[in-house]
Short mmCIF file of C-alpha atoms in Angstrom, two decimals:
data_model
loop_
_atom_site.label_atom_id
_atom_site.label_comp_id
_atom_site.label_asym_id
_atom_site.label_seq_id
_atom_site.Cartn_x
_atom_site.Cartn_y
_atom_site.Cartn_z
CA UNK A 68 186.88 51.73 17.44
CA UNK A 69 185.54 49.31 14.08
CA UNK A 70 182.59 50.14 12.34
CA UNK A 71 180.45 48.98 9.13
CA UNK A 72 179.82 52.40 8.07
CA UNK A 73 181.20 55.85 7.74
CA UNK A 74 179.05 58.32 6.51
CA UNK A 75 179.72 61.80 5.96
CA UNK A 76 177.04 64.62 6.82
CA UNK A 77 176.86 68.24 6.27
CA UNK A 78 175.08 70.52 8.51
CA UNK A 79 173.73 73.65 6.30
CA UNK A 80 171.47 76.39 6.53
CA UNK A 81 171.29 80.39 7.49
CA UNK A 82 173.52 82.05 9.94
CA UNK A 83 172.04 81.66 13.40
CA UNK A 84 169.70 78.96 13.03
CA UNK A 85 171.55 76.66 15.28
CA UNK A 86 173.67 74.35 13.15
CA UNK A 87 176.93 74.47 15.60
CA UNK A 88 174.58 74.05 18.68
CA UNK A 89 172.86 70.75 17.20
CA UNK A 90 176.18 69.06 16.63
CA UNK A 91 177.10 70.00 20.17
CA UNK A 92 174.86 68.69 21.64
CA UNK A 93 174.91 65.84 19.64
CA UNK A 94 178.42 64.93 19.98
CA UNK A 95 178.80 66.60 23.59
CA UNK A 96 175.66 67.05 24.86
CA UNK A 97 175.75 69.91 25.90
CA UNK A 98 174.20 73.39 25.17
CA UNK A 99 176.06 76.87 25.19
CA UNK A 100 173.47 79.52 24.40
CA UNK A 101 175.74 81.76 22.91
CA UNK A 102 177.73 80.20 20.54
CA UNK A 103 180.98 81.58 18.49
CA UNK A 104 180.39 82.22 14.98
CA UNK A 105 181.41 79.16 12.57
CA UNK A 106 184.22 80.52 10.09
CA UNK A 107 184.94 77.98 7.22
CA UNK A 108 184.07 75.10 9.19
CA UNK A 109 184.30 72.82 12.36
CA UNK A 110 184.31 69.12 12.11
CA UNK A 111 182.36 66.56 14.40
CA UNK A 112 182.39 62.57 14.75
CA UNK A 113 180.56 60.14 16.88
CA UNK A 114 179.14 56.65 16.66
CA UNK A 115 176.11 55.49 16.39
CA UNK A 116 174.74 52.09 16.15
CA UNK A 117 171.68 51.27 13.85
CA UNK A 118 169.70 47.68 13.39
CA UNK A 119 173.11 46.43 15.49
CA UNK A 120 175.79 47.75 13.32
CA UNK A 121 178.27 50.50 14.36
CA UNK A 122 178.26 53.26 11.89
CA UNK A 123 180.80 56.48 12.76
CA UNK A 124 179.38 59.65 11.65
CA UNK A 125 181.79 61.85 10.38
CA UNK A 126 179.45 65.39 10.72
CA UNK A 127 181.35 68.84 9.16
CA UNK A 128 178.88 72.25 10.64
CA UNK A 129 179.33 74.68 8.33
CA UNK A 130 179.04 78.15 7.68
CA UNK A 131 175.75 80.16 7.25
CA UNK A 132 176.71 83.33 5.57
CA UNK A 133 176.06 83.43 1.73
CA UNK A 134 179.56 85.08 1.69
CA UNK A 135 181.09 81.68 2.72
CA UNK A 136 179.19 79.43 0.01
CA UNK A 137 182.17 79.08 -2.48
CA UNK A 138 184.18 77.59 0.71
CA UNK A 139 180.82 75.55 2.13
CA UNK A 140 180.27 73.66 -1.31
CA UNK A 141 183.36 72.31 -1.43
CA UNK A 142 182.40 70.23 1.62
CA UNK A 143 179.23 68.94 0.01
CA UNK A 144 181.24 66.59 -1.88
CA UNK A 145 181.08 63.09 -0.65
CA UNK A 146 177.82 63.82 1.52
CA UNK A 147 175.75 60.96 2.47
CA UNK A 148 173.61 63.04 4.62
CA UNK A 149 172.43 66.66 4.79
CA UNK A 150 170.75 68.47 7.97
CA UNK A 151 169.41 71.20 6.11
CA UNK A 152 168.20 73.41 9.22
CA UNK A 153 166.20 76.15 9.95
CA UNK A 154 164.67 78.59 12.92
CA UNK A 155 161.30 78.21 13.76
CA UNK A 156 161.35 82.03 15.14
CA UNK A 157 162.52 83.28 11.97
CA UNK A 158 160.15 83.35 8.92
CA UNK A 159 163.75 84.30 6.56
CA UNK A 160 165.37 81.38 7.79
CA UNK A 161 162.94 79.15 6.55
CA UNK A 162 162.05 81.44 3.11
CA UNK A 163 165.68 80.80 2.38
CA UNK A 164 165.52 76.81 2.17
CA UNK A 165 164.39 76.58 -1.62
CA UNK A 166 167.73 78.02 -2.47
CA UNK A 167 169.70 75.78 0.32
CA UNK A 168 168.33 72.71 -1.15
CA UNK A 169 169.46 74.24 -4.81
CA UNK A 170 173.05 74.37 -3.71
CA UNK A 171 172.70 71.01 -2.22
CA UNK A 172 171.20 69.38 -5.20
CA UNK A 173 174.26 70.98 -7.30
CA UNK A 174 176.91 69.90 -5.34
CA UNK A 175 176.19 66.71 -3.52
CA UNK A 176 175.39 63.31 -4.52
CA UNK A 177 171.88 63.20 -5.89
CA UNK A 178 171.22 60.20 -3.74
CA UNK A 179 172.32 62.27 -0.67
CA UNK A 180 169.27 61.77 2.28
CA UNK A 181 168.42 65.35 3.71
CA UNK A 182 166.81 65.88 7.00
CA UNK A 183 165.18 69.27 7.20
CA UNK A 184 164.93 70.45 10.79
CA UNK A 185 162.79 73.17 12.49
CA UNK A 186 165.15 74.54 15.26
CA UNK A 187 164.41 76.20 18.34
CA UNK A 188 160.76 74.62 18.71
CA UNK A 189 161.77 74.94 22.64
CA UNK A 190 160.86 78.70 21.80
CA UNK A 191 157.52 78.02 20.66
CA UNK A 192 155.64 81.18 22.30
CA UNK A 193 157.89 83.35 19.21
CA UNK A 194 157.28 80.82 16.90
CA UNK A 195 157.08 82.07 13.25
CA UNK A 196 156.42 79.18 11.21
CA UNK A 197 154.29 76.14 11.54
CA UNK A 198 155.03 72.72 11.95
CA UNK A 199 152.81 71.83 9.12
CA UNK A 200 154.39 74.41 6.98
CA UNK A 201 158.04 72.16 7.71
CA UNK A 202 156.04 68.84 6.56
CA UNK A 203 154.98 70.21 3.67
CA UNK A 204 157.90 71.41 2.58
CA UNK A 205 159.88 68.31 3.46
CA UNK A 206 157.29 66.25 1.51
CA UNK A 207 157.47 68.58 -1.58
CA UNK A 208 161.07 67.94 -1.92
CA UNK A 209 161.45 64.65 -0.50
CA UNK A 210 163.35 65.39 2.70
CA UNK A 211 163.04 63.50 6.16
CA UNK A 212 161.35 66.59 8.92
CA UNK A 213 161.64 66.47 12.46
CA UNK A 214 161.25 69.86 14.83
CA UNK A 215 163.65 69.84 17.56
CA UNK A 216 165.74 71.91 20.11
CA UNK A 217 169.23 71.97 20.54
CA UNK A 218 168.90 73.59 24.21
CA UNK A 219 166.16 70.72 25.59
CA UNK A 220 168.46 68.45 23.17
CA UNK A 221 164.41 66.90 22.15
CA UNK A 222 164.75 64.87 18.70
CA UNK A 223 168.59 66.24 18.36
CA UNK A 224 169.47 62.40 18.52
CA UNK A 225 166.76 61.21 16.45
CA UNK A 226 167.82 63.87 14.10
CA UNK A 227 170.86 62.43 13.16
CA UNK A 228 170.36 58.61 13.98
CA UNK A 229 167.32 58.94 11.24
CA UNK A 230 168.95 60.00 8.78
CA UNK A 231 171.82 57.53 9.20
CA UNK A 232 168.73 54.93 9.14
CA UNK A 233 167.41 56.00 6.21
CA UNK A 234 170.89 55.99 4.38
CA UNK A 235 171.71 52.42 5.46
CA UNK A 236 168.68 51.30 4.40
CA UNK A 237 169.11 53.34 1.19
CA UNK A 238 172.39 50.78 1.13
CA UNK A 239 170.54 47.93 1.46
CA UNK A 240 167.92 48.06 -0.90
CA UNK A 241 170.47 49.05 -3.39
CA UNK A 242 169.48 52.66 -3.66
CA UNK A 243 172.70 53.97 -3.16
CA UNK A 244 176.23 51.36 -3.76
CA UNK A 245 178.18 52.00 -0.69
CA UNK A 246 181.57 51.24 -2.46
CA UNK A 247 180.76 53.47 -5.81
CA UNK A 248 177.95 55.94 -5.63
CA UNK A 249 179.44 58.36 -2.73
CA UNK A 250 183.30 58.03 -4.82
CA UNK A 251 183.06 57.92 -8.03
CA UNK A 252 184.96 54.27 -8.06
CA UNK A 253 186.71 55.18 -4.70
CA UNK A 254 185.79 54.98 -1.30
CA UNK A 255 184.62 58.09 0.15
CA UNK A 256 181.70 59.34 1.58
CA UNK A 257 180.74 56.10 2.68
CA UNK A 258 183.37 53.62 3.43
CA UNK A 259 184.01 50.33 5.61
CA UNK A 260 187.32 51.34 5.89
CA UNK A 261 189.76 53.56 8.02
CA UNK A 262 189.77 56.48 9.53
CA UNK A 263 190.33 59.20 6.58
CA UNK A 264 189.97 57.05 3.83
CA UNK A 265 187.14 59.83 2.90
CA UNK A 266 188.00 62.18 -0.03
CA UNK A 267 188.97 65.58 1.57
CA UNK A 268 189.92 66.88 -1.63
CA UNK A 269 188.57 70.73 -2.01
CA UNK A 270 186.17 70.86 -4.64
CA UNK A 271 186.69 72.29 -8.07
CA UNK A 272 189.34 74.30 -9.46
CA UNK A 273 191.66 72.84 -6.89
CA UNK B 36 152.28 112.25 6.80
CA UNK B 37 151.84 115.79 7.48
CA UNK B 38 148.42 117.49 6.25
CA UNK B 39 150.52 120.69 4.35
CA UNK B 40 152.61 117.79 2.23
CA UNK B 41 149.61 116.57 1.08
CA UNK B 42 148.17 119.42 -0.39
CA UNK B 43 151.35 120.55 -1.77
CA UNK B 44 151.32 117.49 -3.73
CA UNK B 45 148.06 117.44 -4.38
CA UNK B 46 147.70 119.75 -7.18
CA UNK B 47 147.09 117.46 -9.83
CA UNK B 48 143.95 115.26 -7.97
CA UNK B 49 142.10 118.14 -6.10
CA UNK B 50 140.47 116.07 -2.84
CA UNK B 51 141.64 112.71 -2.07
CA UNK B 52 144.55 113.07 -0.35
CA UNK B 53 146.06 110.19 -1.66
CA UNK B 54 149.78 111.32 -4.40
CA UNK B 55 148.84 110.75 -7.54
CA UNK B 56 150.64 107.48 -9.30
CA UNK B 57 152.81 109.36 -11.36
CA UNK B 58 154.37 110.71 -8.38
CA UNK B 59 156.28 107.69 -7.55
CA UNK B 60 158.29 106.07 -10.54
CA UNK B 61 158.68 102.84 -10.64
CA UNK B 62 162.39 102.43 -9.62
CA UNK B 63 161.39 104.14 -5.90
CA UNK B 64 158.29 101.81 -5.56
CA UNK B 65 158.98 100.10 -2.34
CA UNK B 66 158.89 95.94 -3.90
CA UNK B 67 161.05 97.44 -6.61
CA UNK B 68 164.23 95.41 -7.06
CA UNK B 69 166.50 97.74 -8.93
CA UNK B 70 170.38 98.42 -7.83
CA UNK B 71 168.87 101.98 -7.09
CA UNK B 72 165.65 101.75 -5.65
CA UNK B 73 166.24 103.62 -2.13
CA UNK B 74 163.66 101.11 -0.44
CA UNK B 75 165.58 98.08 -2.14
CA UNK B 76 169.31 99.66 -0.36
CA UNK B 77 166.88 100.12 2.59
CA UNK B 78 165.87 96.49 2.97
CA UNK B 79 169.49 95.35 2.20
CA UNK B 80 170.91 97.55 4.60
CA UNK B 81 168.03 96.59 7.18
CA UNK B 82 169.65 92.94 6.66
CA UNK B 83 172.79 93.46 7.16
CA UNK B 84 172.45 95.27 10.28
CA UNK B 85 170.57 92.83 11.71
CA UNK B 86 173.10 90.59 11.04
CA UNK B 87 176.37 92.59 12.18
CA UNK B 88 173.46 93.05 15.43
CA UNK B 89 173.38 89.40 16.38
CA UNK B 90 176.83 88.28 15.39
CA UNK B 91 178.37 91.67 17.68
CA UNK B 92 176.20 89.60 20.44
CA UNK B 93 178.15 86.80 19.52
CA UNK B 94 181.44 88.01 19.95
CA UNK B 95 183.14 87.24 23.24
CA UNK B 96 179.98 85.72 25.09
CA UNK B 97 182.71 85.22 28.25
CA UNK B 98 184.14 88.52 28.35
CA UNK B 99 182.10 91.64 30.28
CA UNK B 100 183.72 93.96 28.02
CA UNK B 101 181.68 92.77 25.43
CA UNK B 102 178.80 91.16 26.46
CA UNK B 103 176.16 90.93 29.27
CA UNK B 104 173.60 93.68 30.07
CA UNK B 105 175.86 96.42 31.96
CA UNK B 106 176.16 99.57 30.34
CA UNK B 107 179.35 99.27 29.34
CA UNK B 108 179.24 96.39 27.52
CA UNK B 109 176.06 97.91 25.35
CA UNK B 110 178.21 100.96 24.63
CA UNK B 111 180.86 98.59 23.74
CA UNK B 112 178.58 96.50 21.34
CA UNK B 113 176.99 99.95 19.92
CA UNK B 114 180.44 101.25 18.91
CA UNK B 115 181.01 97.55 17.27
CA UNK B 116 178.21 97.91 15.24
CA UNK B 117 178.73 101.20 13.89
CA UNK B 118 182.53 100.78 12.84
CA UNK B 119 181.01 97.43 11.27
CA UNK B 120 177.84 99.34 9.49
CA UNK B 121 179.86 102.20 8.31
CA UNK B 122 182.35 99.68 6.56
CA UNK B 123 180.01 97.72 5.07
CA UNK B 124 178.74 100.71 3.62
CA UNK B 125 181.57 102.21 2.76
CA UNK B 126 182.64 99.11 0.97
CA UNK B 127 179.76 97.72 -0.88
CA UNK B 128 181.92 94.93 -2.95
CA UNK B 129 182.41 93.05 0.56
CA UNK B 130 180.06 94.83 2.81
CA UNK B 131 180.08 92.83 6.03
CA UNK B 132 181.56 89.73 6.64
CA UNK B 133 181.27 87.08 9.52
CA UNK B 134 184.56 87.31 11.08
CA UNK B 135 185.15 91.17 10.96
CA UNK B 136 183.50 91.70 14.24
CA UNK B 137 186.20 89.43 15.83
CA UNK B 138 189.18 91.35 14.03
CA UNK B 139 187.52 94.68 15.38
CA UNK B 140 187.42 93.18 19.03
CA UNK B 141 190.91 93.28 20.00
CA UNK B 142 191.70 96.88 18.08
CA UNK B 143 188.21 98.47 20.16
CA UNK B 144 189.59 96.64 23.35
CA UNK B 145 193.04 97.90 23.53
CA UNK B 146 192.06 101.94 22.11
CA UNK B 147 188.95 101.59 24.57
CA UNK B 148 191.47 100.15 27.65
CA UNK B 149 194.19 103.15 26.94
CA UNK B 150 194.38 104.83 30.20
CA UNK B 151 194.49 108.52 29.05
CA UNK B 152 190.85 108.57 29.11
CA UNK B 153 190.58 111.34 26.04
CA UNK B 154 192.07 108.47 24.09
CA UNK B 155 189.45 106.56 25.72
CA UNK B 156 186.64 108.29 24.72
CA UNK B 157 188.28 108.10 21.01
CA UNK B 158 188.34 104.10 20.97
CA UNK B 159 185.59 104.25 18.23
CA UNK B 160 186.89 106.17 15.64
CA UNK B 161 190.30 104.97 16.45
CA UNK B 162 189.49 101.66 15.73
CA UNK B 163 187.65 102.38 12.66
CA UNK B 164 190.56 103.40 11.29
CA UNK B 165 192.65 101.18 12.46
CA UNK B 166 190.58 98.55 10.87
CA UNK B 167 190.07 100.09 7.62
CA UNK B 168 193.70 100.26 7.26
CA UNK B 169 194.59 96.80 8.58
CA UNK B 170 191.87 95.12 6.34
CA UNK B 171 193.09 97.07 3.34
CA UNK B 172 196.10 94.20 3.13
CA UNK B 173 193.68 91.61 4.11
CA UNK B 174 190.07 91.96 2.34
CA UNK B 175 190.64 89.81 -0.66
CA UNK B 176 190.40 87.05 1.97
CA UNK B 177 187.22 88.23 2.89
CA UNK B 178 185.78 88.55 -0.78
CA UNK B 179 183.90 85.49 -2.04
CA UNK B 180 184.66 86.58 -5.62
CA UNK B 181 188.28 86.22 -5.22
CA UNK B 182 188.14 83.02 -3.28
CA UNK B 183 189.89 80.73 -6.12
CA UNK B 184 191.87 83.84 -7.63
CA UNK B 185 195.49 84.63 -7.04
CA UNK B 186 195.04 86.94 -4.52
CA UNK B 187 191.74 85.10 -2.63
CA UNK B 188 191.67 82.71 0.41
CA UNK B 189 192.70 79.27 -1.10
CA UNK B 190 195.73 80.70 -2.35
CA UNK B 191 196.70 82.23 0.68
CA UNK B 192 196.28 78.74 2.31
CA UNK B 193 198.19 77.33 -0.35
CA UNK B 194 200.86 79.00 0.29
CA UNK B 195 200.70 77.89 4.07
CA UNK B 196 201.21 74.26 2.74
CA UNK B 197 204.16 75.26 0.72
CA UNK B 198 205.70 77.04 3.81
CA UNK B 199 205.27 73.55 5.82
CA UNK B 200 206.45 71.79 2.98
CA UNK B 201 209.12 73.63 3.06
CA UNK B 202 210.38 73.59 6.31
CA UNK B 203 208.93 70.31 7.51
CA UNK B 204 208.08 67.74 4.52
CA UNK B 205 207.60 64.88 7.03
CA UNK B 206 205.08 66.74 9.05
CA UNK B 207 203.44 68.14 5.37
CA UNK B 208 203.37 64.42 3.85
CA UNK B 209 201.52 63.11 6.88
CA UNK B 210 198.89 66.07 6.96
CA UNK B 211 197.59 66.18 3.49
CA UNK B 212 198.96 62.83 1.92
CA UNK B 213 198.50 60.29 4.65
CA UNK B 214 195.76 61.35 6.74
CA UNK B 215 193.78 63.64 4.09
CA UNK B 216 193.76 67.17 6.09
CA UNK B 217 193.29 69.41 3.99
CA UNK B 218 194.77 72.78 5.42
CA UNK B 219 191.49 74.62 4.42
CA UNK B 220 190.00 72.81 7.14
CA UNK B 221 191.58 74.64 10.28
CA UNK B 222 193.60 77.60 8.00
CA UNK B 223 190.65 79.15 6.51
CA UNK B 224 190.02 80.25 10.46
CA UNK B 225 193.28 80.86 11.43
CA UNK B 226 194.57 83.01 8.58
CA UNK B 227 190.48 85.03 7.65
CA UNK B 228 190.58 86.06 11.89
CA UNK B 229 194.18 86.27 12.37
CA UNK B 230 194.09 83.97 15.06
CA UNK B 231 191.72 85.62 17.19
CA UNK B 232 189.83 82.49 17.99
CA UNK B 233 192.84 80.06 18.66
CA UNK B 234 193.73 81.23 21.56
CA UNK B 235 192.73 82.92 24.98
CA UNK B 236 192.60 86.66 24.32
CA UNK B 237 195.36 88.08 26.22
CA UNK B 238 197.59 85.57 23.78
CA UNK B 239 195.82 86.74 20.88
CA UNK B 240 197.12 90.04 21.79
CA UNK B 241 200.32 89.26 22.35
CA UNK B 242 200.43 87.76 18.70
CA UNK B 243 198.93 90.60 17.50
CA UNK B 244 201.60 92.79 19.09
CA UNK B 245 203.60 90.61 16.50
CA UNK B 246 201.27 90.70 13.73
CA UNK B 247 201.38 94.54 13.65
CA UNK B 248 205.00 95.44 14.35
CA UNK B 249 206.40 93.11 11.74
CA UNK B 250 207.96 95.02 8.83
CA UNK B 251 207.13 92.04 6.59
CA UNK B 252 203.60 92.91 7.52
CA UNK B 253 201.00 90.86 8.80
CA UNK B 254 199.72 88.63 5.82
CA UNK B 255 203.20 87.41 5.59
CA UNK B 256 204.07 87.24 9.39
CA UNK B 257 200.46 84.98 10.01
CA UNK B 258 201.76 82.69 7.85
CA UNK B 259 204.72 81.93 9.38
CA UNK B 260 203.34 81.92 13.00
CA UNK B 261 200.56 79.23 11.77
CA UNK B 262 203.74 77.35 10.28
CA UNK B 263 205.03 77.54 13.50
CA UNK B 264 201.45 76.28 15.16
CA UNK B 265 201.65 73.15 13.07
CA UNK B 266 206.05 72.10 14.09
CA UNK B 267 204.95 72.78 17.37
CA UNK B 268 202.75 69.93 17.72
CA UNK B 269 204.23 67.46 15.60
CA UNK B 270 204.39 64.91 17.29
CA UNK B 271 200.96 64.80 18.13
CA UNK B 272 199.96 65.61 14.56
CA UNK B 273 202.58 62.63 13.28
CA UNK B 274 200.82 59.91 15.36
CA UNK B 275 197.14 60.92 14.66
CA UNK B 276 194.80 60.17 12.07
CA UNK B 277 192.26 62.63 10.25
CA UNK B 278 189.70 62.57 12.85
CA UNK B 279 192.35 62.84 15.89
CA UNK B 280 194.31 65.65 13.88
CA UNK B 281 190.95 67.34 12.47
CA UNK B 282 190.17 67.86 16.08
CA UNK B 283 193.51 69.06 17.09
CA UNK B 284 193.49 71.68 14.81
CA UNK B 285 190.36 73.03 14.95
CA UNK B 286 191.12 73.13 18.90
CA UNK B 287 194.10 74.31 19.46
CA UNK B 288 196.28 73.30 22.80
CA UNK B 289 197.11 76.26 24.98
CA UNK B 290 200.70 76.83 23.96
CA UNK B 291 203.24 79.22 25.35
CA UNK B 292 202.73 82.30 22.81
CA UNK B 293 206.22 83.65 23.29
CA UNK B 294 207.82 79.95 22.60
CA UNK B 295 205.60 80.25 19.53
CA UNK B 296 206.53 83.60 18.22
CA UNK B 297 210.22 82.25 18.45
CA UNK B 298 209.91 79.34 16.70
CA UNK B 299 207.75 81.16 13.86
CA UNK B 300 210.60 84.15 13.84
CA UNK B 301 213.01 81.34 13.44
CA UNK B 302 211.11 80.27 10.04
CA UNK B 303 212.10 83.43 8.35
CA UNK B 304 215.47 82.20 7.57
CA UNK B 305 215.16 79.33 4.83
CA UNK B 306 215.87 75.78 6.47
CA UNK B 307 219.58 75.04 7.01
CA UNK B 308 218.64 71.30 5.72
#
């Protein structure tokens, strides 16, 4: 299938928050409520179509453990867009997104758009950290915030569909240059061209 | 806290009840962060056996040997957690990682299966040491420090691509030259859990079985079995492109496992050209 747009996202964030079950459902939808643990990482891709114009999301779930971090950054590079996610029935999961954002900010594209996500809010009877607690952090540090669930699937499409929106408009208004910004001179994380024309190389020392 | 402690310790302030601040130094004060403030190992040890807790519930969700509510399958999950706690804190440079509970699983399975059932009632300890001793030839791969080293993960999986390269250059080309898959990708998986999750677990076994009785050992002998993974579907892999392959990889077709082991045996002897 043609498209305008790739773009490349990252899905990041602490061990069990939900990551592997938002992509899921996003490119399945479906929910499994016990889900295998992500090792290294798993790869997703769907399209999506935004003001008219088919844009294929390229989406790579990574994982949570701080033990895996030297393996996740190398998959930050080339990022046009971040789900930086944590679990609204976990007060550490959310304590822990100051230094997710750090290793984001290091890594990835400066210009990269980052949606910060409240997980779980389908479990809001054990819920451990507001919703106005979520804003305010997302307006702090200049993410996109949506709560959502990956079991009732509620804002798991708007999830990613916004933060493709806000990228191509990013695009448009000349934010970010599509051919250069995501590449360094090539195309990568955003291309108009084929199907693994996306830099896959591994990061530094490599 | 019992009344006699108190006044034991309370020879220095005679009513209050409360110990006196000299009592506790400052490396045993419960916020302190020092490498040996007891409460500081507490609260680290706290976190990683809540973690080892909710990833052992996350290890074979379809299988009632591990999981579900029956007694059995909480035993089962209670002797996973301790072989996993007692590593961790035996080995404090890699304590626990995700991915050790599924290289336990099969060892705990077949010691807890053994039908002498004083073998049976071993299956803990057995395993333990099973594990200890087969992650002794495998825990740099598990150590984030040694990821980019020699000895670490990305070497290991570099090695992988010379083995294809070797024995299949067309195959190799198309992979990481034409369509851009990087063997980190799907190898990381494959080689860190020994290829526990690629297939259905009475295969896994079987490779295993393999894995174990290989004199080259089992480092060398998962190499050459992925090798094999990636000839086997060729021609699949030849005609797709990154996303198509990506997906391939990372989901594995249900393969005959003997066919397989044949075909990766068969890689021990250099090509014949």
């Amino acid at each position: 299938m043609s498209y305008d747009y790739l773009f490349k996202y990252i899905i990041i964030g602490d061990t069990g928050v939900g990551k592997s079950c938002l992509l899921l459902q996003f490119t399945d939808k479906r929910f499994q409520p016990v889900h295998d643990l992500t090792i290294g990482v798993e790869f997703g891709a769907r399209m999506v179509t935004i003001d008219g114009r088919p844009i294929k999301l390229q989406i790579w779930d990574t994982a949570g453990q701080e033990s895996f971090r030297s393996i996740t950054r190398s998959y930050y590079r080339g990022a046009a867009g971040a789900l930086l996610v944590y679990d609204i029935t976990r007060r550490e999961t959310f304590n822990h997104l100051a230094s997710w954002l750090e290793d984001a900010r290091q890594h990835a594209n400066p210009n990269m758009t980052i949606m910060l996500v409240g997980n779980k809010c389908d479990l809001a009877h054990r819920r451990a950290v507001s919703k106005e607690e979520g804003e305010q952090f997302a307006k702090e540090n200049g993410l996109l915030f949506l709560e959502a669930s990956a079991r009732t699937a509620q804002n798991v499409e708007e999830a990613f569909v916004k933060t493709a929106a806000k990228i191509l408009q990013n695009i448009q208004e000349g934010v970010i240059d599509a051919s250069n910004e995501f590449g360094h001179g090539r195309p990568q994380g955003l291309s108009g061209g084929r199907d693994g024309t996306v830099s896959q190389r591994s990061g530094c020392c490599s | 806290m019992d009344k006699s402690t108190i006044s034991e310790n309370d020879d220095s302030k005679s009513t209050s009840g409360e110990l006196s601040r000299a009592d506790i130094t400052h490396g045993e004060h419960p916020l302190s962060l020092g490498e040996s403030s007891v409460w500081n190992k507490f609260f680290q040890d706290t976190e990683i056996i809540e973690q080892i807790d909710r990833d052992v519930k996350r290890t074979h969700p379809d299988m009632h040997f591990f999981s579900g509510d029956s007694p059995d399958a909480k035993d089962n999950q209670e002797a996973l957690k301790t072989v996993l706690t007692i590593f961790a804190k035996l080995n404090p440079g890699i304590r626990y990682v995700q991915g050790m509970n599924e290289i336990l699983a099969p060892l705990y399975y077949v010691f807890r299966n053994d039908p002498d059932e004083e073998n049976a009632a071993s299956a803990e300890a057995d395993s333990f040491f099973c594990f200890v001793e087969l992650l002794s030839g495998f825990r740099d791969n598990f150590c984030k420090q040694l990821d980019n080293s020699v000895v670490g993960i990305r070497s290991t999986i570099t090695r992988l691509s010379d083995m294809l390269k070797e024995h299949d250059e067309e195959l190799w080309r198309h992979l990481e030259v034409t369509t851009k898959v990087n063997p980190q990708f799907y190898a990381f998986r494959w080689i860190t859990l020994l290829l526990t999750q690629e297939f259905n677990f009475a295969d896994s076994l079987h490779i295993w079985d393999t894995l174990l009785s290989d004199p080259e050992g089992p480092q060398e002998t998962v190499l050459r079995i992925c090798c094999a993974m990636l000839i086997l579907i060729r021609r699949r892999l030849l005609a797709g492109d990154f996303t198509s392959n990506l997906r391939l990889l990372q989901n594995y077709p249900s393969t005959n496992v003997g066919h397989l082991l044949y075909v990766a045996n068969k890689l021990r002897t250099t090509p014949s050209g």
